[in-house]
DNA sequence: ACCTGAACACCGTTCAAGT
DNA sequence: ACCTGAACACCGTTCAAGT
């Protein structure tokens, strides 16, 4: 019995490391979303006290940054495109795909203000392509912002769409009665998937 | 002394009403942001117990919805434009301006999934203009989504920009060394205001 | 009818203490 | 060195009780 106990304590000790904590945190956030990611939950998943985490992680912010760093290194770089506009499209699509598989990224990027430097190789290619298209720094940051902001908004809207629809079904059926143009659109809107990111992205890139 | 006490209790009673609560909540959120809006804070600002609010407001969600309804009715409708594309631009700009003066709107719209029906007159004009431009329901919802998603992303990025920059100044100066195109852009980026919403909006509307 | 205090089940984090 | 329990200052909300 004593040996069994010491075994489990040994395992418990081995479990607690920065990377183990990051893995556990990623698992939580991917299963149950960012709100479910609490220090206490991570700790209990690792069968440790909540305070044990703080030896390997400065605070919740640092935990999120670590998660971003890890995810950023896992993003597969797209093939280099000969057409510069196509190169830009591919890069933004890569980022957008990352937002789709890890929706919490957008939240952290925007609201925690943390970004990983591991994403720089991707951005370097983006800015290089813009440069070849004749954009100076000002124009580059302007177009970059436009594309990224659209990706932010689209991702957030997409990831909250189901919840929003659920709530909106409570709206009175006759709410749109006085608004004919709206009514006509709304009939389609409820079931609309509007997953038109790539098509709209190409529209935007074409304006560069 | 007794009369003084009864006076204050009378005033305290008069203070507590749905609209008084909404006003207090709006004042908080405009001064200190959405995170500062707690039921306890609203109550204490009204010199009431936290539980007293629940007589006039179902829960925090209902409070937010009430705030949105109030703000939505205060949005000034833009002048009708003879050019349909210009009409669309004006309407989206109106929405964007509302997002700028009440940044919390975007957060509530997206993450709480609550929207006010009081905004329908504005949307009716938007969909009507799109219809006149030859858009069916599908195309309308597609373009509408693109424009609104961009407005979402731009607003969120704008309102969190200062905080993000503050954090990013901690980054090592030589982080961009290996990335020449990025370095060149970044020199401009730190001070860049990229408040190019209207110009980009026009670009987008032109593609309709 | 209107208001409320105590209580419940949470949260991140500090701090002093264990091994 | 690594881990932890108790504690602090929060949160939204339930519930039973006050007036």
Coordinates of C-alpha atoms in Angstrom, one line a residue, chain B:
Chain B
X1 CA -33.1 62.4 12.5
X2 CA -36.0 60.0 11.9
X3 CA -37.4 62.2 9.2
X4 CA -34.0 62.4 7.6
X5 CA -33.8 58.6 7.5
X6 CA -37.2 58.1 6.1
X7 CA -36.4 60.7 3.4
X8 CA -33.3 58.8 2.3
X9 CA -35.1 55.5 2.3
X10 CA -37.8 57.1 0.2
X11 CA -35.2 58.3 -2.3
X12 CA -33.6 54.9 -2.3
X13 CA -36.9 53.3 -3.2
X14 CA -37.6 55.8 -6.0
X15 CA -34.1 55.2 -7.5
X16 CA -34.8 51.6 -8.2
X17 CA -36.6 51.1 -11.4
X18 CA -35.7 49.4 -14.7
X19 CA -34.7 52.6 -16.4
X20 CA -32.7 53.8 -13.5
X21 CA -30.8 50.5 -13.5
X22 CA -30.2 50.7 -17.2
X23 CA -28.9 54.2 -16.9
X24 CA -26.6 53.3 -14.1
X25 CA -25.4 50.3 -16.1
X26 CA -24.7 52.3 -19.2
X27 CA -22.8 54.9 -17.2
X28 CA -20.6 52.1 -15.8
X29 CA -20.0 50.4 -19.1
X30 CA -19.1 53.7 -20.8
X31 CA -16.7 54.8 -18.1
X32 CA -15.0 51.5 -17.1
X33 CA -15.8 49.0 -19.8
X34 CA -17.9 45.8 -20.0
X35 CA -15.8 43.9 -17.5
X36 CA -16.6 46.5 -14.8
X37 CA -20.3 45.9 -15.3
X38 CA -21.2 43.6 -12.5
X39 CA -24.6 43.3 -10.8
X40 CA -22.9 44.2 -7.5
X41 CA -21.4 47.4 -9.0
X42 CA -24.7 48.6 -10.5
X43 CA -26.4 48.0 -7.2
X44 CA -23.8 49.8 -5.1
X45 CA -23.9 52.7 -7.5
X46 CA -27.6 52.9 -6.9
X47 CA -27.0 52.5 -3.1
X48 CA -29.0 49.3 -3.1
X49 CA -28.4 45.7 -2.3
X50 CA -27.2 43.5 -5.2
X51 CA -30.4 41.5 -5.0
X52 CA -32.7 44.4 -5.4
X53 CA -31.9 44.6 -9.1
X54 CA -33.5 41.2 -9.8
X55 CA -37.0 42.6 -9.2
X56 CA -36.6 44.8 -12.3
X57 CA -34.2 42.7 -14.4
X58 CA -34.3 39.0 -15.0
X59 CA -30.5 38.5 -15.0
X60 CA -27.3 40.0 -16.4
X61 CA -28.3 38.9 -19.9
X62 CA -31.6 40.7 -19.6
X63 CA -29.8 43.8 -18.3
X64 CA -27.5 43.8 -21.4
X65 CA -30.4 43.3 -23.7
X66 CA -32.2 46.3 -22.1
X67 CA -29.1 48.4 -22.6
X68 CA -28.9 47.5 -26.2
X69 CA -32.5 48.3 -26.8
X70 CA -32.0 51.7 -25.3
X71 CA -28.9 52.4 -27.3
X72 CA -30.4 51.1 -30.5
X73 CA -33.3 53.6 -30.3
X74 CA -30.8 56.4 -29.9
X75 CA -28.9 55.7 -33.1
X76 CA -29.6 58.6 -35.5
X77 CA -30.8 57.4 -39.0
X78 CA -28.7 58.7 -41.8
X79 CA -30.2 60.7 -44.6
X80 CA -31.5 58.6 -47.4
X81 CA -29.0 58.5 -50.3
X82 CA -30.1 58.6 -53.9
X83 CA -27.2 56.3 -54.9
X84 CA -27.8 52.8 -53.6
X85 CA -24.2 52.0 -52.9
X86 CA -23.8 55.3 -51.1
X87 CA -26.9 54.4 -49.1
X88 CA -25.3 51.1 -48.0
X89 CA -22.1 52.9 -47.1
X90 CA -23.9 55.4 -44.9
X91 CA -25.8 52.7 -43.1
X92 CA -22.8 50.6 -42.3
X93 CA -21.0 53.7 -41.3
X94 CA -23.8 54.5 -38.9
X95 CA -23.5 51.0 -37.3
X96 CA -19.7 51.4 -37.2
X97 CA -20.0 54.7 -35.4
X98 CA -22.3 53.2 -32.9
X99 CA -19.7 50.5 -32.3
X100 CA -17.0 53.1 -31.8
X101 CA -19.0 55.1 -29.2
X102 CA -20.2 51.9 -27.5
X103 CA -17.6 49.3 -28.0
X104 CA -19.3 46.9 -25.7
X105 CA -22.1 46.5 -28.3
X106 CA -19.9 44.3 -30.4
X107 CA -19.1 42.1 -27.5
X108 CA -22.7 41.6 -26.5
X109 CA -23.8 41.1 -30.1
X110 CA -21.3 38.4 -30.7
X111 CA -20.8 36.7 -27.4
X112 CA -24.0 37.1 -25.7
X113 CA -25.8 36.7 -29.0
X114 CA -28.3 39.4 -28.1
X115 CA -29.4 41.9 -30.6
X116 CA -32.0 44.6 -30.5
X117 CA -35.0 44.6 -32.8
X118 CA -35.0 48.4 -32.6
X119 CA -32.3 48.3 -35.3
X120 CA -34.6 46.9 -37.9
X121 CA -35.5 50.2 -39.6
X122 CA -31.8 50.6 -40.4
X123 CA -31.5 47.1 -41.7
X124 CA -34.7 47.4 -43.8
X125 CA -33.1 50.3 -45.7
X126 CA -29.9 48.3 -46.2
X127 CA -31.7 45.3 -47.6
X128 CA -33.9 47.5 -49.7
X129 CA -30.8 49.1 -51.3
X130 CA -29.3 45.8 -51.9
X131 CA -32.5 44.6 -53.6
X132 CA -32.4 47.6 -55.9
X133 CA -28.9 46.7 -56.8
X134 CA -30.1 43.4 -58.0
X135 CA -29.2 41.2 -55.0
X136 CA -31.6 38.4 -54.2
X137 CA -31.9 37.1 -50.6
X138 CA -28.8 34.9 -50.8
X139 CA -26.5 37.6 -52.3
X140 CA -27.9 40.1 -49.8
X141 CA -27.2 38.1 -46.7
X142 CA -23.7 37.3 -48.2
X143 CA -22.8 40.9 -48.8
X144 CA -24.4 42.0 -45.5
X145 CA -22.3 39.4 -43.7
X146 CA -19.1 40.5 -45.3
X147 CA -19.7 44.1 -44.4
X148 CA -20.8 43.4 -40.9
X149 CA -18.1 41.0 -40.2
X150 CA -15.5 43.5 -41.3
X151 CA -17.1 46.1 -39.1
X152 CA -17.0 43.6 -36.1
X153 CA -13.4 42.8 -36.6
X154 CA -12.3 46.3 -37.2
X155 CA -14.2 47.6 -34.2
X156 CA -12.8 44.9 -31.9
X157 CA -9.3 45.4 -33.2
X158 CA -9.6 49.2 -32.7
X159 CA -10.9 49.1 -29.2
X160 CA -8.1 46.7 -28.1
X161 CA -5.3 48.3 -30.1
X162 CA -3.8 50.3 -27.3
X163 CA -3.7 47.4 -24.9
X164 CA -2.2 45.1 -27.5
X165 CA 0.5 47.7 -28.4
X166 CA 1.4 48.1 -24.7
X167 CA 2.0 44.4 -24.4
X168 CA 3.9 44.1 -27.7
X169 CA 6.4 46.7 -26.7
X170 CA 7.8 44.0 -24.3
X171 CA 8.8 42.1 -27.4
X172 CA 12.5 41.9 -28.0
X173 CA 13.8 44.5 -30.5
X174 CA 15.6 42.0 -32.6
X175 CA 12.6 39.7 -32.9
X176 CA 12.0 40.8 -36.4
X177 CA 15.7 40.8 -37.4
X178 CA 15.4 37.7 -39.6
X179 CA 12.4 39.0 -41.3
X180 CA 13.2 42.0 -43.5
X181 CA 9.8 42.6 -45.1
X182 CA 8.1 42.4 -41.7
X183 CA 10.7 44.7 -40.1
X184 CA 10.1 47.4 -42.7
X185 CA 6.3 47.3 -42.1
X186 CA 6.6 47.1 -38.4
X187 CA 8.6 50.4 -38.2
X188 CA 5.4 52.0 -39.4
X189 CA 3.0 49.8 -37.7
X190 CA 3.7 50.8 -34.1
X191 CA 2.5 54.4 -34.7
X192 CA 0.0 53.5 -37.5
X193 CA -3.5 54.5 -36.8
X194 CA -5.0 52.4 -39.5
X195 CA -8.4 54.1 -39.1
X196 CA -9.2 53.3 -42.7
X197 CA -12.6 51.8 -42.1
X198 CA -14.5 54.1 -44.4
X199 CA -12.1 53.8 -47.3
X200 CA -12.0 50.0 -47.0
X201 CA -15.8 50.0 -46.7
X202 CA -16.1 51.8 -49.9
X203 CA -13.8 49.3 -51.6
X204 CA -16.0 46.5 -50.4
X205 CA -19.3 48.1 -51.4
X206 CA -17.8 48.8 -54.8
X207 CA -17.5 45.0 -55.4
X208 CA -21.3 44.5 -55.0

